[in-house]
Every structure is written in C-alpha cells, then in structure tokens.
C-alpha cells in the first residue's frame, strides 16, 4: 500500500474512532438522564405523615416515607387547585388550570392530545409508564405502557385496563390481592421485565389507597387496634370557623352542609360509611327530604360526643391502616431500586392528589379550601442534588409539577403550560426572584355527592387565606333550558346556598377557627387580597365570563 493510501486509511480510521467515541459519549449522556418515579396516593393528607408534625405524627404512620423525605426536600406549602380527584390529576398531567384544560369536576376527562406530561417526557427520550389509578376517563394513550384501574377501581382483586387488540377500554386483566400490593407488583414487573433498559424511565405509580371506603390488607387488621388516636379540638367545637355560607343563619344549615364524623349532618355522616352498624350503613338521606323543623343547631352533648369519638377512632384506624399499606409498598419499590443500583440516578417524587379532612371542623372527605383538604403532601428525593434534609415554605401548586419534572429531566417548560418550574428551589433551597407568593383555589361541584360543599374560590398566601362562597352550581339551574347531569349521584345542585366571605390569619390561627372577615384591623389586608384574587383569576383564565349567573353573584357581593 502506498504511503498516501496508508495515510488516508489512518485518517479514516481516526475519524471513525472519533465518531464512535462521540456516539458512545452521546449514549452515555442519554443514560445519565435521571430516571423519574412519581408516586401519588389518593387522599393521603399531610396529617397522615410524621414529617408534617400533626397530632398523628406521634403514631409514626409513615416511617419509610419520612426517611425518604428526610433525604430530599419537603414542601410545607404545596396546594391543590381543586381538592377533588379528577381535576387534580388533570392539572398534574397537563400543567394547566381547570378552565384551560377543560376539567372542572369529576365528569371531566383528558384525551391523548392533552396528555402533555408523558408526551413531553417521551420527546426527551424517556420510556413512560403509568400504573394504578388514572381516573381521567380517556385511554392514557400517550404512555408507552399502562395498566390502570377503571375509574376508582376496587381495593381487592382489582381489574386493570391495558393496551391490547381491542379498543379502549375493552382490554382488561384480572388480579388477586390488595390493590396497594398489586399495583406495586405491576410496577416492579415493568421495571424488571418490560422496560427498555437502554432508556431513562418515567414511571407514574399511583395508589388507590387511602381513598374511602378504607379497605386495608388483612395483615393490618390489628394495626393501632389498642391505640387511642388523637382527636382534633375542632371535632367537638368548631368555634368561629365558617360563615353563614357553611353554617346558615343561626347554624340552621349545619345539618345538611359538610358531611360529618358526628351525627351533625343528617344526610351523610361517617357512621353511614362504616360497617359498624348495618342499620345505617349507606343509608344516606337526600337534602330535599329534610324537614324544616330538622334544620336547627346540632346539640353536641355528652352522649353525642361519645358516639363521635367511637366513629372517629374507627374512621382513623381504617384510614391509617391503608396508609400503612402504602408506606410498606413504597419500601418495596425503594428496595428494588437499591438492589439494582438505580437509586443513584432516580428522582423520586411523592405526593397525594389532594388533602383530606380527618375530623377537623367535624368534616370528612376533602373539597374544602381549608388547609387540611387544600394542602398536598409533597417531597422530592433527588440523588444528584445536595438538598437532602431540607424543607421550604415556598408556595407551589399541582400545575407546577409537570413543568418541574420536565426541567429536572433536562427539558424546557412549554409555553402552553401555566405552571411554573420550581427546579431552582430544589437546587438552591431559595425562592427565585419574583416567585409566586399566592395560589388560587376553586371548587366547582356545588352541593355534590351528599358531602354538600358549597361552591367557592379563594386565594392563599403564606400568612392569609380569603375565601368567597358564591353558593351556586356552575350550570345555571334556574334556567329552564339548562342541561346538566341530573343523575349525578347524591347531587343537590339546584339548591342555592348563602353567599359569604371568610378570612383567616394563618399565623395566629393555623387551624382556621376564627373567621375574621369584617374585622376592621384587617380591612387593608382583605382589600389587598381581593385585588390579588381578581388579578389571579384574570391571569390564570379563571374568571366567570362564561358563567354569568355566577358573575352576577360576584358583582353583587364583592364589596360585602
């Protein structure tokens, strides 16, 4: 071979070597993208953790989650936009508010075109999967893999919808066992056998627990059996919480508004949801059949307090037994990640889809803008960061999750998302300049499901909360030509409840037991909050321009 040929051959081989080296470096860089596991339980409220220091912390209900949170960053001011399952999940998957993504209540849905989070993660080279509760009605088609519960699903022997030869939702598989165990089995099987291990993964692992009716795995039947569960003071004395909107004039509406632990609510109370007494189980009433003479203040006498305590103890033990199952199954996931050497490159997020009332104010369920229902548990474990053992009081909400996950994965936040990435807070422990100092809340499902929560919206800052109860369903039920789902279970949509404002100074009154609206000492603060609230509604596309019957109430009562 001539010298020139040898030289050219060497140059070619050198070039190919460089190309191969670059390719390997590129592949290596791709592999080094962090894996992301987003774990979400259903109705796991901050009171049901150790890390949030509630009255239940002494019970040590979440040792595994607490330990993981202690290695990451804990968020003390994470809030849901609407404390109900479908709207919360829609906000998380889209990074958008209700009127932008189109989901304002439980009947809303998210089609493939709006499944933005998995779509954007796939664009970044991730393999995507969702296991467990989905509840957004359309097929989770933008995920590479899914095995999801139909609607709420069942606690035992759950059926799952999967991708298959038939059209959605006809492809199903049956399983045996408790849902928390089975959902974890499926996720572990996907991680071990079904994913493409040459790609980073994004797994949304969604528990059904601890949603009511709180059916725990049998192995937890004796958990907390002989323990007295600490009770909230407001279970027996709600002091000056609420307003005419939630209590009625002279407490005349407390018997039908806000499902209760006690006998207070005669339409739906927690004894009806438990199996303790077969004569009342699921024996709900309708608000329309309640006689006028029954609408009187509730006498929470000694006999009633004993009943309330019995129901509360059973309620909390069932709830915490489901929480225990979640905590133990998170340990199974973590054990697998450790065994496979994945912990070093896997970001783990844990949250609940909203908060939950555990007897505070004598309320059950969620929906309210009171903190127990509005605040979400949220922490992030990032092995690539030095934020371990930190916490922040920065205000975030569930529309911020998708933007943050995308940035943590190395992407950019698309302009169509309304949420803001808090990656900088995770990396620096500091709020960036201009970070949001308030969050907006809106509950639309006026007097639904015999929980009977009046429709309301409001603003929450680090210190203050201002709530406006406007008391009407989002459809104008006074219009004879209006159409709505009149078969919606347990609805009382046509009832208009009193209009009122509530204001709480959370620094002095963190349990929201003293509505100070109208107190002259706070006149300037309330006026400023109203200005902020009005601006937030405009900025977020959350006005009532499309709901003139509600806008009329707002205009009439804004300056009350």
Coordinates of C-alpha atoms in Angstrom, one line a residue:
X1 CA 0.0 0.0 0.0
X2 CA 1.3 3.4 -0.9
X3 CA 2.1 6.0 1.8
X4 CA -0.8 8.2 0.7
X5 CA -3.2 5.3 0.9
X6 CA -1.9 4.4 4.3
X7 CA -2.2 8.0 5.5
X8 CA -5.7 8.3 4.2
X9 CA -6.7 5.0 5.8
X10 CA -5.3 6.2 9.1
X11 CA -7.2 9.4 8.8
X12 CA -10.4 7.5 8.0
X13 CA -9.9 5.1 10.9
X14 CA -9.1 8.0 13.2
X15 CA -12.3 9.8 12.1
X16 CA -14.4 6.7 12.6
X17 CA -12.9 6.3 16.1
X18 CA -13.8 9.9 16.9
X19 CA -17.4 9.3 15.6
X20 CA -17.7 6.1 17.6
X21 CA -16.3 7.8 20.7
X22 CA -18.8 10.7 20.3
X23 CA -21.6 8.2 19.8
X24 CA -20.7 6.4 23.0
X25 CA -20.4 9.7 24.8
X26 CA -23.8 10.7 23.5
X27 CA -25.3 7.4 24.5
X28 CA -23.7 7.7 27.9
X29 CA -25.1 11.2 28.4
X30 CA -28.5 9.8 27.4
X31 CA -28.3 7.1 30.0
X32 CA -27.2 9.6 32.6
X33 CA -30.5 11.5 32.3
X34 CA -32.2 10.9 35.7
X35 CA -34.9 8.3 35.9
X36 CA -38.1 9.7 37.5
X37 CA -40.7 7.9 39.6
X38 CA -43.7 10.0 40.5
X39 CA -45.6 8.2 43.4
X40 CA -49.1 9.5 44.1
X41 CA -51.5 8.1 46.7
X42 CA -55.2 9.0 46.8
X43 CA -56.3 11.3 49.6
X44 CA -53.1 10.9 51.7
X45 CA -53.2 14.1 53.6
X46 CA -50.4 15.9 55.4
X47 CA -51.9 14.9 58.8
X48 CA -51.2 11.3 57.9
X49 CA -47.4 11.7 58.0
X50 CA -44.7 12.1 60.6
X51 CA -42.8 14.8 58.7
X52 CA -45.6 17.3 58.9
X53 CA -45.9 17.3 62.6
X54 CA -49.6 16.9 63.0
X55 CA -51.3 15.4 66.0
X56 CA -50.9 12.0 64.3
X57 CA -47.2 12.2 63.9
X58 CA -46.6 10.5 67.3
X59 CA -48.2 7.4 65.8
X60 CA -45.3 7.1 63.3
X61 CA -47.7 6.3 60.4
X62 CA -45.2 6.7 57.6
X63 CA -41.6 5.7 58.7
X64 CA -40.5 4.8 55.2
X65 CA -41.8 7.9 53.5
X66 CA -40.5 10.1 56.4
X67 CA -37.0 8.6 56.0
X68 CA -37.0 9.2 52.2
X69 CA -38.4 12.7 52.6
X70 CA -35.6 13.4 55.1
X71 CA -33.1 12.8 52.3
X72 CA -34.8 15.2 50.0
X73 CA -36.7 18.4 50.1
X74 CA -40.0 18.7 51.9
X75 CA -42.5 21.3 50.7
X76 CA -44.7 22.8 53.5
X77 CA -46.8 25.0 51.3
X78 CA -47.9 22.7 48.4
X79 CA -51.5 23.3 47.5
X80 CA -54.1 21.7 45.2
X81 CA -56.1 23.9 42.8
X82 CA -59.3 21.9 43.4
X83 CA -59.5 19.3 46.1
X84 CA -61.1 16.5 44.1
X85 CA -59.6 13.6 42.2
X86 CA -60.1 14.2 38.5
X87 CA -59.4 18.0 38.4
X88 CA -56.3 17.5 40.4
X89 CA -55.0 14.7 38.2
X90 CA -55.8 16.8 35.1
X91 CA -53.8 19.7 36.4
X92 CA -50.9 17.4 37.1
X93 CA -50.9 15.7 33.7
X94 CA -51.4 19.0 31.7
X95 CA -49.7 21.7 33.8
X96 CA -52.8 23.7 33.3
X97 CA -55.7 25.2 35.2
X98 CA -59.2 23.9 35.1
X99 CA -60.7 26.2 32.5
X100 CA -57.7 25.8 30.2
X101 CA -57.5 22.0 30.3
X102 CA -61.3 21.7 30.5
X103 CA -61.7 19.7 33.7
X104 CA -63.6 21.4 36.4
X105 CA -65.3 18.4 38.1
X106 CA -65.3 14.6 38.3
X107 CA -67.0 14.3 34.9
X108 CA -64.1 15.9 33.1
X109 CA -61.6 13.9 31.0
X110 CA -58.2 14.3 29.4
X111 CA -57.8 12.8 25.9
X112 CA -54.5 11.9 24.3
X113 CA -53.9 15.3 22.8
X114 CA -53.8 16.9 26.2
X115 CA -51.7 14.2 28.0
X116 CA -48.8 16.7 27.9
X117 CA -46.5 15.4 30.6
X118 CA -45.9 11.9 29.2
X119 CA -45.8 13.4 25.7
X120 CA -43.1 15.8 26.6
X121 CA -41.1 13.2 28.6
X122 CA -41.1 10.9 25.5
X123 CA -39.8 13.8 23.4
X124 CA -36.8 13.9 25.9
X125 CA -36.1 10.2 25.2
X126 CA -37.9 8.7 28.2
X127 CA -39.8 5.5 28.3
X128 CA -43.1 6.3 30.0
X129 CA -45.4 4.2 32.1
X130 CA -48.4 4.6 34.4
X131 CA -49.6 2.0 36.9
X132 CA -52.6 2.2 39.2
X133 CA -55.3 4.9 39.4
X134 CA -55.7 7.1 36.3
X135 CA -59.3 8.3 36.6
X136 CA -59.1 10.7 33.6
X137 CA -61.6 8.5 31.6
X138 CA -59.9 8.5 28.2
X139 CA -57.2 6.0 27.4
X140 CA -53.7 7.0 28.7
X141 CA -52.6 6.6 25.2
X142 CA -49.5 8.9 25.3
X143 CA -47.8 6.5 27.8
X144 CA -45.6 3.7 26.3
X145 CA -47.1 1.3 28.9
X146 CA -50.1 1.5 31.1
X147 CA -52.0 -0.8 33.5
X148 CA -54.7 1.3 35.1
X149 CA -57.8 0.9 37.3
X150 CA -61.2 1.5 35.7
X151 CA -62.4 4.7 37.4
X152 CA -61.8 4.4 41.1
X153 CA -61.2 0.6 40.9
X154 CA -61.5 -1.8 43.8
X155 CA -59.4 -2.5 46.9
X156 CA -59.4 -6.2 46.5
X157 CA -58.8 -8.3 43.3
X158 CA -58.7 -5.2 41.1
X159 CA -59.3 -5.4 37.4
X160 CA -56.9 -3.3 35.2
X161 CA -57.3 -1.8 31.8
X162 CA -54.3 -2.4 29.5
X163 CA -53.3 -1.8 25.9
X164 CA -54.4 -4.7 23.6
X165 CA -56.1 -5.8 20.5
X166 CA -59.5 -4.4 21.4
X167 CA -60.4 -0.7 21.5
X168 CA -60.1 1.1 24.9
X169 CA -61.5 0.2 27.4
X170 CA -62.1 -3.4 26.5
X171 CA -58.7 -4.9 27.1
X172 CA -58.6 -5.9 30.8
X173 CA -56.7 -8.2 33.1
X174 CA -57.8 -9.6 36.4
X175 CA -55.6 -9.8 39.5
X176 CA -55.7 -11.2 43.0
X177 CA -54.8 -9.4 46.2
X178 CA -54.9 -5.9 47.8
X179 CA -54.6 -3.0 45.3
X180 CA -51.6 -1.4 47.0
X181 CA -49.7 -4.7 46.8
X182 CA -50.9 -5.5 43.3
X183 CA -50.1 -2.0 41.9
X184 CA -46.6 -2.3 43.3
X185 CA -46.2 -5.8 41.8
X186 CA -47.1 -4.4 38.4
X187 CA -44.6 -1.5 38.7
X188 CA -41.8 -3.8 39.8
X189 CA -42.6 -6.2 37.0
X190 CA -42.4 -3.4 34.5
X191 CA -39.2 -2.1 35.9
X192 CA -37.6 -5.6 35.9
X193 CA -39.0 -7.2 32.7
X194 CA -40.9 -4.8 30.5
X195 CA -39.0 -1.5 30.2
X196 CA -36.2 -0.8 27.7
X197 CA -33.2 -0.6 30.0
X198 CA -31.2 1.4 27.4
X199 CA -33.5 4.4 28.1
X200 CA -34.2 6.5 31.1
X201 CA -37.7 5.9 32.5
X202 CA -40.6 8.0 33.8
X203 CA -43.0 5.9 35.9
X204 CA -46.2 7.3 37.4
X205 CA -47.0 4.9 40.3
X206 CA -50.5 5.7 41.6
X207 CA -52.0 4.0 44.6
X208 CA -55.8 3.8 45.1
X209 CA -55.2 3.9 48.9
X210 CA -56.2 5.5 51.2
X211 CA -59.3 6.6 49.4
X212 CA -62.6 5.7 51.1
X213 CA -64.0 3.1 51.9
X214 CA -60.6 2.4 53.5
X215 CA -60.3 -1.3 53.0
X216 CA -56.9 -2.4 54.2
X217 CA -55.0 -5.6 53.5
X218 CA -55.9 -8.2 56.2
X219 CA -52.3 -8.2 57.6
X220 CA -53.0 -4.7 59.0
X221 CA -56.3 -5.6 60.8
X222 CA -54.6 -5.3 64.2
X223 CA -52.5 -2.2 63.5
X224 CA -53.4 0.5 66.0
X225 CA -56.1 -1.7 67.5
X226 CA -55.4 -0.7 71.1
X227 CA -54.2 2.8 70.4
X228 CA -56.2 5.9 71.1
X229 CA -56.0 8.2 68.1
X230 CA -55.5 11.9 69.0
X231 CA -58.6 13.9 68.2
X232 CA -58.8 17.4 66.7
X233 CA -60.2 20.0 69.0
X234 CA -62.5 21.3 66.3
X235 CA -64.2 17.9 66.0
X236 CA -66.2 18.9 69.1
X237 CA -66.0 22.7 69.0
X238 CA -65.7 24.4 65.6
X239 CA -65.5 27.8 67.3
X240 CA -65.7 30.7 64.8
X241 CA -64.8 28.7 61.7
X242 CA -67.0 29.1 58.7
X243 CA -69.7 31.6 57.9
X244 CA -73.4 31.9 57.0
X245 CA -72.3 30.2 53.8
X246 CA -71.2 27.0 55.6
X247 CA -73.4 27.1 58.7
X248 CA -76.5 29.1 57.7
X249 CA -78.2 31.7 59.8
X250 CA -78.0 30.7 63.5
X251 CA -76.4 27.4 62.4
X252 CA -79.6 26.4 60.6
X253 CA -77.7 24.7 57.7
X254 CA -75.2 22.7 59.6
X255 CA -77.4 19.6 59.4
X256 CA -77.1 19.4 55.6
X257 CA -73.8 21.2 54.7
X258 CA -70.5 19.4 55.1
X259 CA -70.5 15.6 55.7
X260 CA -69.5 14.9 59.3
X261 CA -67.9 12.5 61.7
X262 CA -70.7 13.1 64.2
X263 CA -74.4 12.9 63.8
X264 CA -74.4 16.6 62.9
X265 CA -75.1 16.1 59.2
X266 CA -78.3 14.1 59.0
X267 CA -77.9 13.4 55.2
X268 CA -74.4 11.9 55.2
X269 CA -72.2 11.2 58.2
X270 CA -69.3 8.8 58.8
X271 CA -71.2 6.2 60.7
X272 CA -73.1 5.6 57.4
X273 CA -69.8 4.9 55.6
X274 CA -68.5 2.3 58.1
X275 CA -69.7 -1.2 58.7
X276 CA -70.1 -0.8 62.4
X277 CA -73.9 -0.7 62.3
X278 CA -75.7 -2.4 59.4
X279 CA -78.9 -0.4 60.1
X280 CA -77.3 2.8 59.0
X281 CA -74.6 1.6 56.5
X282 CA -75.0 3.6 53.2
X283 CA -78.5 4.6 54.5
X284 CA -78.0 8.2 53.2
X285 CA -80.8 10.7 53.0
X286 CA -81.4 13.4 50.5
X287 CA -81.3 17.1 51.4
X288 CA -84.6 17.6 49.8
X289 CA -86.4 15.3 52.1
X290 CA -85.1 17.0 55.3
X291 CA -88.0 18.7 57.1
X292 CA -87.7 22.4 58.0
X293 CA -88.0 21.5 61.7
X294 CA -84.8 19.4 61.4
X295 CA -82.8 22.4 60.3
X296 CA -81.7 23.5 63.8
X297 CA -78.3 23.7 65.6
X298 CA -76.7 20.4 66.5
X299 CA -76.6 19.6 70.2
X300 CA -73.1 18.1 70.6
X301 CA -73.9 16.8 74.1
X302 CA -72.1 14.2 76.1
X303 CA -73.9 11.3 74.5
X304 CA -73.2 12.6 71.1
X305 CA -69.6 13.2 71.9
X306 CA -69.2 9.6 72.9
X307 CA -70.7 8.5 69.6
X308 CA -68.5 10.9 67.7
X309 CA -65.4 9.6 69.4
X310 CA -66.2 5.9 68.6
X311 CA -66.8 6.7 64.9
X312 CA -63.7 8.9 64.7
X313 CA -61.5 6.1 66.2
X314 CA -62.8 3.6 63.7
X315 CA -62.5 6.1 60.8
X316 CA -58.9 7.0 61.5
X317 CA -57.8 3.4 62.2
X318 CA -59.1 2.3 58.9
X319 CA -57.6 5.2 57.1
X320 CA -54.2 4.8 58.7
X321 CA -54.2 1.0 58.0
X322 CA -54.5 1.9 54.3
X323 CA -51.7 4.4 54.8
X324 CA -49.5 1.7 56.4
X325 CA -50.0 -0.4 53.3
X326 CA -48.9 2.5 51.1
X327 CA -45.8 3.1 53.2
X328 CA -44.8 -0.6 53.2
X329 CA -45.2 -0.8 49.4
X330 CA -43.1 2.2 48.9
X331 CA -40.4 0.3 50.8
X332 CA -40.7 -2.5 48.2
X333 CA -40.1 0.0 45.4
X334 CA -37.1 1.5 47.2
X335 CA -35.6 -1.9 48.0
X336 CA -35.7 -2.8 44.3
X337 CA -34.1 0.5 43.3
X338 CA -31.3 -0.1 45.8
X339 CA -30.7 -3.7 44.7
X340 CA -30.5 -2.7 41.1
X341 CA -28.2 0.2 41.7
X342 CA -30.9 2.7 40.4
X343 CA -31.2 4.9 43.5
X344 CA -28.1 6.9 42.5
X345 CA -29.8 8.1 39.3
X346 CA -33.5 8.1 40.1
X347 CA -35.5 11.2 41.2
X348 CA -38.4 10.2 43.4
X349 CA -41.4 12.4 44.0
X350 CA -44.1 11.6 46.5
X351 CA -47.5 13.3 46.8
X352 CA -51.2 12.8 47.4
X353 CA -53.7 14.0 44.8
X354 CA -55.1 16.4 47.5
X355 CA -55.5 16.7 51.2
X356 CA -58.3 15.1 53.3
X357 CA -60.3 16.1 56.3
X358 CA -59.7 13.7 59.2
X359 CA -62.3 15.1 61.5
X360 CA -61.1 18.7 61.6
X361 CA -64.1 21.0 61.9
X362 CA -66.2 17.8 62.1
X363 CA -65.7 17.2 58.4
X364 CA -64.8 14.1 56.4
X365 CA -63.7 13.8 52.7
X366 CA -62.0 16.8 51.0
X367 CA -63.3 19.6 48.7
X368 CA -62.9 22.4 51.2
X369 CA -60.4 25.2 50.9
X370 CA -59.5 24.7 54.5
X371 CA -55.9 23.7 54.8
X372 CA -56.4 20.0 55.7
X373 CA -58.1 19.5 52.3
X374 CA -56.2 22.1 50.3
X375 CA -52.6 21.2 51.3
X376 CA -50.9 18.4 49.5
X377 CA -48.0 16.4 50.9
X378 CA -45.1 16.8 48.6
X379 CA -41.4 16.0 48.7
X380 CA -38.7 15.3 46.2
X381 CA -35.7 13.0 46.6
X382 CA -33.0 13.9 44.0
X383 CA -29.7 11.9 44.4
X384 CA -28.0 14.4 42.1
X385 CA -28.7 17.3 44.4
X386 CA -27.4 18.4 47.8
X387 CA -30.8 19.4 49.0
X388 CA -31.1 16.4 51.4
X389 CA -32.6 17.2 54.8
X390 CA -34.1 20.5 53.6
X391 CA -37.6 21.9 53.6
X392 CA -39.1 25.0 52.1
X393 CA -42.2 27.2 52.7
X394 CA -42.2 28.3 49.0
X395 CA -45.8 28.2 47.6
X396 CA -46.3 25.7 44.9
X397 CA -49.4 24.0 43.4
X398 CA -50.1 21.0 41.4
X399 CA -49.9 22.8 38.0
X400 CA -46.3 23.3 38.8
X401 CA -45.5 19.6 39.0
X402 CA -45.3 18.9 35.2
X403 CA -43.0 21.9 34.4
X404 CA -40.7 21.0 37.2
X405 CA -40.4 17.3 36.2
X406 CA -39.7 18.4 32.6
X407 CA -36.8 20.6 33.7
X408 CA -35.4 18.0 36.1
X409 CA -35.4 15.6 33.1
X410 CA -33.4 18.1 31.1
X411 CA -36.2 19.7 29.1
X412 CA -37.8 23.1 28.8
X413 CA -41.2 24.2 30.0
X414 CA -43.6 24.5 27.0
X415 CA -45.4 27.8 26.7
X416 CA -48.8 26.2 26.9
X417 CA -48.3 25.1 30.5
X418 CA -49.5 27.6 33.1
X419 CA -47.5 26.1 36.0
X420 CA -44.0 27.2 37.0
X421 CA -41.0 25.1 37.4
X422 CA -39.5 25.1 40.9
X423 CA -36.3 23.3 39.9
X424 CA -34.3 26.3 41.1
X425 CA -35.8 26.0 44.6
X426 CA -34.9 22.3 44.6
X427 CA -31.3 23.0 43.6
X428 CA -30.6 26.2 45.6
X429 CA -33.1 25.9 48.5
X430 CA -34.0 29.5 47.7
X431 CA -37.1 31.1 46.1
X432 CA -36.0 32.7 42.8
X433 CA -36.7 36.4 42.4
X434 CA -40.4 37.0 41.6
X435 CA -41.6 33.6 42.7
X436 CA -45.3 33.3 43.3
X437 CA -46.5 34.4 46.8
X438 CA -50.0 33.2 46.5
X439 CA -52.1 30.4 45.0
X440 CA -55.6 30.2 43.6
X441 CA -58.2 27.6 44.6
X442 CA -61.6 26.8 43.0
X443 CA -64.2 24.1 44.0
X444 CA -66.9 23.9 41.4
X445 CA -69.1 20.9 42.4
X446 CA -71.7 22.8 44.4
X447 CA -73.5 20.6 46.9
X448 CA -72.4 17.3 45.3
X449 CA -72.5 13.6 46.5
X450 CA -74.2 14.3 49.8
X451 CA -70.9 15.8 51.0
X452 CA -72.7 19.1 50.3
X453 CA -69.8 21.5 50.0
X454 CA -70.9 24.9 48.7
X455 CA -69.0 26.1 45.6
X456 CA -66.2 28.6 46.4
X457 CA -63.0 30.1 45.3
X458 CA -60.2 32.0 47.0
X459 CA -56.6 32.9 47.5
X460 CA -54.0 31.5 49.9
X461 CA -50.7 33.3 50.8
X462 CA -48.1 32.2 53.3
X463 CA -50.0 34.1 56.1
X464 CA -53.5 34.7 54.9
X465 CA -56.5 33.0 53.3
X466 CA -59.5 34.6 51.7
X467 CA -62.5 32.5 50.6
X468 CA -65.6 33.5 48.6
X469 CA -68.5 31.2 48.9
X470 CA -70.8 32.0 45.9
X471 CA -73.3 29.2 46.5
X472 CA -74.3 28.1 43.0
X473 CA -73.7 25.2 40.7
X474 CA -71.7 26.0 37.5
X475 CA -74.7 25.3 35.4
X476 CA -77.5 27.9 35.8
X477 CA -80.1 25.5 37.3
X478 CA -82.7 28.4 37.3
X479 CA -82.7 28.4 33.5
X480 CA -85.5 26.0 32.3
X481 CA -83.5 25.3 29.2
X482 CA -80.2 24.4 31.0
X483 CA -78.9 20.9 30.9
X484 CA -76.8 19.0 33.4
X485 CA -76.2 15.5 34.7
X486 CA -79.3 15.1 36.8
X487 CA -78.3 11.6 37.5
X488 CA -75.1 12.6 39.2
X489 CA -75.0 10.7 42.5
X490 CA -76.3 12.5 45.6
X491 CA -76.4 15.9 44.0
X492 CA -78.2 18.9 45.4
X493 CA -77.2 21.2 42.6
X494 CA -80.3 23.3 42.4
X495 CA -80.0 24.5 46.0
X496 CA -78.5 28.0 46.2
X497 CA -76.7 28.4 49.5
X498 CA -75.9 31.7 51.2
X499 CA -73.1 33.9 49.9
X500 CA -70.3 34.9 52.3
X501 CA -66.6 35.7 52.6
X502 CA -64.2 34.1 55.1
X503 CA -60.8 35.4 56.1
X504 CA -58.2 33.6 58.2
X505 CA -54.9 34.9 59.7
X506 CA -52.9 31.6 59.5
X507 CA -50.0 32.9 61.5
X508 CA -52.3 33.5 64.5
X509 CA -54.9 30.9 63.7
X510 CA -53.3 28.0 61.8
X511 CA -56.3 25.7 62.4
X512 CA -58.7 28.2 60.9
X513 CA -61.0 28.5 63.9
X514 CA -61.7 32.3 63.7
X515 CA -63.2 33.8 60.6
X516 CA -62.0 37.5 60.8
X517 CA -63.8 38.8 57.7
X518 CA -65.2 42.1 58.6
X519 CA -62.7 42.8 61.4
X520 CA -61.6 46.4 60.8
X521 CA -58.0 45.6 61.8
X522 CA -57.7 43.6 58.6
X523 CA -59.6 45.9 56.3
X524 CA -56.5 46.9 54.2
X525 CA -55.2 43.3 54.1
X526 CA -58.5 42.0 52.9
X527 CA -58.8 44.7 50.3
X528 CA -55.3 43.8 49.0
X529 CA -56.1 40.1 48.9
X530 CA -59.2 40.9 46.8
X531 CA -57.1 42.8 44.4
X532 CA -54.7 39.9 44.1
X533 CA -57.5 37.4 43.8
X534 CA -59.1 39.4 41.0
X535 CA -55.7 39.6 39.2
X536 CA -55.0 35.9 39.7
X537 CA -58.4 34.9 38.2
X538 CA -57.7 37.1 35.1
X539 CA -54.1 35.9 34.7
X540 CA -55.0 32.2 35.0
X541 CA -58.0 32.3 32.7
X542 CA -60.2 31.5 35.7
X543 CA -62.8 34.3 35.6
X544 CA -66.5 33.6 35.4
X545 CA -67.0 35.3 32.0
X546 CA -68.6 32.1 30.8
X547 CA -70.8 31.8 33.9
X548 CA -72.9 35.0 34.1
X549 CA -75.2 33.7 36.8
X550 CA -72.1 33.3 39.0
X551 CA -70.5 36.5 37.9
X552 CA -73.7 38.3 38.9
X553 CA -73.2 36.9 42.5
X554 CA -69.6 38.1 42.5
X555 CA -70.5 41.6 41.3
X556 CA -73.3 41.8 43.9
X557 CA -71.2 40.7 46.8
X558 CA -67.6 41.6 46.1
X559 CA -67.7 44.5 48.5
X560 CA -69.8 42.9 51.2

